Amino acid sequence: RAVPERVVTNDDLSKLMDTTDEWIRQRTGIQQRHWAVEGDSATGFSLLATQRALAKAGMEASEIDAIVYATSTSDHFAPGNGVYLQKALGIGTVPALDIRTQCSGFVYGLSIADAYIKSGMYQTVLVVGSELQSTGMDVTDRGRNTSVIFADGAGVAIVQACDEAAGSEILAWDLHSEGEHAGLLWVDTPGSIYHPRNQAEHIAEGKGFLDMDGKEVFRHATTRMPESINAVLEKGGKRAEELALLIPHQANLRISEMVQKRLGLRDDQVYNNIQRYGNTTSATIPIALDEALEQGLLKRGDLLAITAFGSGFLWGSALIRY
């Protein structure tokens, strides 16, 4: 994982907009988040996270066969960040696939890596979730419902083929989308539907900022995430009580608490760190996974579930024998 050095507290935000530390904590559970400074980039965070992952794995960058890069905040409109990370790693002409599945990005990215490996197409795939959301936040009263939530950072996983004796395996998948709700959590512009795609009036109207219907997102997320976790448990022939750990997308602590309640899980079965990081979109799950591993909360052979829900609406889960 890698996050900006700059820490922004709720009290810091209260100086920019009509909000308070109590208001933010009660509604989101967030106490602080990391925001980028001039010169930072999503690619830069993903490079640092990848270097740390390679060091932990005792691997060289040259062993990576392919990159699957999930982000909704590319450094540039085109091309995507995958090729910039490939260049920074200096690993030659390996394929770099960018996906825009927002908060569900890491789950979807991992599913692609799993398919690549199981088909025999590639042996070692780097899965990236990296975001730089802070530069797209409206830090005024108009945007306080979203700007207090979203943050910056990157998390990566190196996924590699192994034999059955190793014991590690992705047991089941559950992936969905429901496009009729796309406008409930979106960024309208710039978009190629507009002629031209960059218009001064769009900027003035705030159409380039993230817009979210928080109540509807909460309602759908607290329904779809438990459904999806139950689906992968059923597909994998497992029960919720067998889970060593569930790492949900860190959208809102209240959503995670509701998901936990509906699944009947204990506190020690669910890992949350949104209090310190905010919602880093596609990066939340790998950042949390890296922390959980450092804290010894997960060991080889344990049953792990990950689940995410977000813009699209897109959602999904994976059941993993770690």
XYZ file of C-alpha atoms in Angstrom:
322
model
C 0.000 0.000 0.000
C 1.019 3.613 -0.441
C -0.759 6.815 0.555
C 0.167 10.510 0.436
C 2.102 11.887 3.386
C -0.398 14.705 3.829
C -3.049 13.954 6.455
C -6.296 15.930 6.375
C -8.403 15.786 9.537
C -12.088 16.523 9.943
C -11.149 19.718 11.752
C -9.094 20.753 8.720
C -12.159 20.346 6.507
C -14.329 22.324 8.927
C -12.205 25.359 8.042
C -13.095 24.961 4.351
C -16.819 24.195 4.556
C -19.761 24.112 6.929
C -19.046 20.836 8.683
C -17.711 19.503 11.972
C -15.689 16.578 13.196
C -18.809 15.220 14.951
C -20.960 15.532 11.797
C -18.446 13.621 9.670
C -17.794 10.890 12.246
C -21.485 10.258 12.877
C -22.325 9.895 9.188
C -19.214 8.186 7.836
C -16.986 7.010 10.684
C -14.053 8.861 9.104
C -11.637 10.733 11.355
C -8.915 11.599 8.836
C -7.804 10.876 5.288
C -4.708 11.258 3.091
C -4.795 13.835 0.299
C -2.181 14.410 -2.365
C -0.023 17.494 -2.808
C 1.275 19.091 -5.991
C 3.495 16.612 -7.834
C 1.786 13.471 -6.483
C 0.064 11.085 -8.893
C -1.981 7.914 -8.820
C 0.734 6.278 -10.926
C 3.350 7.313 -8.392
C 1.412 5.768 -5.516
C 0.860 2.550 -7.481
C 4.594 2.367 -8.270
C 5.527 2.700 -4.603
C 2.931 0.108 -3.561
C 4.197 -2.284 -6.255
C 7.798 -1.882 -5.142
C 6.764 -2.683 -1.575
C 4.779 -5.733 -2.714
C 7.715 -7.032 -4.769
C 10.003 -6.636 -1.773
C 7.578 -8.544 0.493
C 7.299 -11.317 -2.089
C 11.041 -11.472 -2.741
C 10.407 -10.910 -6.444
C 11.732 -8.756 -9.252
C 9.555 -6.529 -11.429
C 10.705 -8.513 -14.465
C 8.655 -11.484 -13.205
C 5.374 -9.623 -13.813
C 3.654 -10.913 -16.971
C 0.694 -8.509 -17.059
C -0.830 -5.524 -15.280
C -4.514 -5.025 -14.491
C -4.921 -1.441 -13.307
C -8.191 -0.298 -11.721
C -8.799 3.419 -11.281
C -11.478 6.027 -11.855
C -8.942 8.863 -11.588
C -6.356 8.401 -14.324
C -3.503 10.888 -14.429
C -4.648 11.844 -17.937
C -7.866 11.418 -19.921
C -5.972 8.958 -22.133
C -4.100 6.698 -22.038
C -4.805 4.928 -18.764
C -2.328 4.609 -15.918
C -1.369 1.004 -16.633
C 1.148 1.918 -19.324
C 2.698 4.611 -17.142
C 3.187 2.075 -14.347
C 4.643 -0.426 -16.835
C 7.112 2.216 -17.986
C 8.040 3.210 -14.422
C 8.684 -0.432 -13.506
C 10.883 -0.854 -16.586
C 9.484 -4.282 -17.395
C 9.311 -4.176 -21.160
C 6.223 -4.623 -23.276
C 3.963 -6.606 -20.950
C 0.246 -5.909 -21.446
C -1.346 -3.241 -19.264
C -5.125 -3.360 -19.007
C -6.984 -0.439 -17.419
C -10.483 -0.969 -16.046
C -12.956 1.674 -14.866
C -15.144 -0.120 -12.386
C -14.694 2.500 -9.656
C -15.204 1.233 -6.087
C -15.468 -2.364 -7.311
C -12.204 -2.004 -9.236
C -10.007 -4.279 -7.160
C -12.583 -7.085 -7.059
C -13.095 -6.893 -10.817
C -9.346 -6.601 -11.424
C -8.642 -9.657 -9.318
C -11.275 -11.620 -11.244
C -9.493 -10.765 -14.507
C -6.138 -11.864 -13.083
C -7.725 -15.112 -11.896
C -9.110 -15.783 -15.378
C -5.776 -14.954 -17.019
C -3.952 -17.389 -14.771
C -6.479 -20.218 -14.871
C -6.581 -20.042 -18.664
C -2.808 -20.339 -18.768
C -2.466 -17.009 -20.544
C -0.217 -15.462 -17.856
C 1.526 -16.764 -14.747
C 2.082 -13.613 -12.678
C -0.351 -10.690 -12.764
C -0.071 -7.384 -10.927
C -3.494 -6.145 -9.786
C -3.631 -2.460 -8.907
C -6.230 -0.263 -7.235
C -5.046 3.344 -7.184
C -6.874 6.643 -6.858
C -6.224 10.351 -6.560
C -9.678 11.655 -5.707
C -8.822 14.808 -3.780
C -8.121 16.937 -6.868
C -11.684 16.260 -8.038
C -13.441 17.218 -4.813
C -15.580 20.329 -4.364
C -14.255 21.568 -1.008
C -17.090 24.039 -0.488
C -20.468 23.734 1.202
C -21.886 22.569 -2.140
C -19.691 19.473 -2.149
C -19.371 18.600 1.516
C -21.407 15.386 1.280
C -18.739 13.816 -0.935
C -15.535 15.742 -0.238
C -15.404 14.598 3.387
C -15.519 10.954 2.280
C -13.106 10.419 -0.598
C -9.328 10.183 -0.404
C -6.130 9.114 -2.141
C -3.924 6.031 -2.111
C -2.956 2.790 -3.791
C -2.949 -0.901 -2.985
C -1.666 -3.771 -5.102
C -1.536 -7.543 -5.103
C 0.766 -9.874 -7.007
C -1.281 -12.882 -8.129
C 0.629 -15.929 -9.272
C -0.077 -19.427 -10.512
C 0.713 -22.181 -8.013
C 0.136 -25.904 -7.683
C -2.604 -27.408 -5.546
C -0.155 -28.271 -2.782
C 0.307 -24.574 -2.049
C -3.260 -24.440 -0.722
C -4.024 -20.893 -1.851
C -6.995 -20.592 -4.186
C -9.774 -18.250 -5.269
C -12.805 -20.403 -4.576
C -15.745 -18.410 -5.929
C -16.797 -15.213 -7.680
C -19.952 -13.099 -7.729
C -20.017 -10.035 -10.027
C -22.907 -7.751 -11.005
C -23.921 -4.398 -12.486
C -27.168 -2.401 -12.569
C -26.758 0.518 -14.959
C -30.185 2.013 -14.333
C -28.682 3.564 -11.185
C -25.543 4.963 -12.832
C -26.601 8.555 -12.267
C -26.841 8.126 -8.505
C -23.054 8.078 -8.118
C -21.143 9.612 -10.988
C -18.955 12.331 -12.458
C -20.765 13.877 -15.427
C -17.981 15.726 -17.241
C -15.752 15.905 -19.180
C -17.451 13.401 -21.439
C -17.443 12.723 -25.149
C -21.249 12.919 -25.242
C -20.854 16.702 -25.056
C -19.743 18.821 -28.038
C -17.145 19.919 -27.128
C -16.445 17.656 -24.166
C -14.848 20.526 -22.184
C -17.244 23.407 -21.619
C -16.838 26.412 -19.335
C -20.475 26.262 -18.219
C -20.035 22.659 -17.083
C -17.160 23.729 -14.878
C -19.171 26.625 -13.468
C -22.099 24.292 -12.719
C -19.829 21.837 -10.892
C -20.519 18.978 -13.305
C -16.907 17.885 -13.085
C -17.261 17.041 -9.396
C -18.402 13.708 -8.012
C -22.153 13.663 -7.378
C -23.771 11.108 -5.073
C -27.209 10.321 -3.726
C -25.916 9.090 -0.374
C -29.189 7.636 0.906
C -29.767 5.525 -2.200
C -26.157 4.349 -2.318
C -26.416 3.318 1.339
C -29.678 1.459 0.735
C -28.391 -0.471 -2.253
C -24.955 -1.189 -0.772
C -26.313 -2.633 2.460
C -28.516 -4.984 0.425
C -26.216 -5.991 -2.432
C -23.014 -6.590 -0.461
C -24.511 -9.162 1.960
C -26.311 -10.828 -0.972
C -23.047 -11.096 -2.861
C -21.087 -12.471 0.084
C -23.773 -15.079 0.722
C -23.592 -16.009 -2.970
C -19.847 -16.709 -2.929
C -20.149 -18.598 0.343
C -22.817 -20.815 -1.210
C -20.769 -21.326 -4.384
C -17.726 -22.225 -2.290
C -19.657 -24.523 0.016
C -18.782 -22.450 3.084
C -20.616 -20.705 5.921
C -20.189 -17.168 7.232
C -18.942 -18.428 10.578
C -16.015 -20.109 8.800
C -14.630 -16.789 7.588
C -11.400 -15.743 9.234
C -11.817 -12.272 7.771
C -14.145 -10.172 5.638
C -12.663 -7.068 4.056
C -15.467 -4.892 2.688
C -14.906 -1.888 0.452
C -14.403 1.054 2.779
C -17.223 3.256 1.538
C -18.720 4.268 4.862
C -18.272 2.709 8.297
C -22.061 2.615 8.745
C -22.385 0.507 5.588
C -19.725 -1.940 6.824
C -21.448 -2.199 10.203
C -24.794 -2.939 8.547
C -23.228 -5.573 6.279
C -21.599 -7.203 9.303
C -24.912 -7.235 11.168
C -26.825 -8.774 8.269
C -24.239 -11.522 7.921
C -24.100 -12.179 11.664
C -20.320 -11.757 11.830
C -18.264 -10.987 14.921
C -16.181 -7.810 15.188
C -12.959 -9.800 14.836
C -14.174 -11.214 11.497
C -14.457 -7.819 9.781
C -11.621 -5.407 9.067
C -12.269 -1.672 8.742
C -9.776 1.156 8.385
C -11.905 3.894 6.823
C -11.475 5.843 10.057
C -7.865 6.611 9.068
C -7.950 6.497 5.260
C -11.391 7.571 4.087
C -12.795 6.048 0.896
C -9.940 5.468 -1.565
C -12.316 3.873 -4.092
C -10.568 0.987 -5.931
C -7.696 1.024 -3.416
C -9.634 0.397 -0.198
C -9.583 -3.408 -0.194
C -5.884 -3.936 -1.027
C -4.847 -1.204 1.448
C -6.900 -2.898 4.164
C -5.615 -6.351 3.193
C -2.017 -5.186 3.473
C -2.689 -3.747 6.926
C -4.517 -6.858 8.100
C -1.608 -9.047 7.027
C 0.881 -6.823 8.856
C -1.236 -7.117 11.992
C -1.280 -10.915 11.771
C -5.039 -11.107 11.272
C -4.763 -13.505 8.339
C -2.542 -16.525 7.776
C -2.057 -19.018 4.967
C -5.036 -21.350 4.703
C -7.511 -18.914 6.256
C -10.819 -18.207 4.538
C -11.027 -14.612 3.297
C -13.931 -12.778 1.676
C -13.750 -9.428 -0.087
C -16.723 -7.429 -1.297
C -17.329 -4.045 -2.909
C -20.155 -1.849 -4.135
C -20.060 1.471 -5.930
C -20.615 3.643 -8.972
C -22.271 1.936 -11.888
C -23.865 0.446 -9.868
C -21.224 -2.277 -9.899
C -20.645 -4.763 -7.122
C -19.103 -8.131 -6.445
C -17.340 -10.474 -4.052
C -14.657 -13.126 -3.962
C -14.121 -16.053 -1.613
C -10.435 -16.825 -1.189
C -8.471 -19.563 0.549
C -5.560 -17.364 1.496
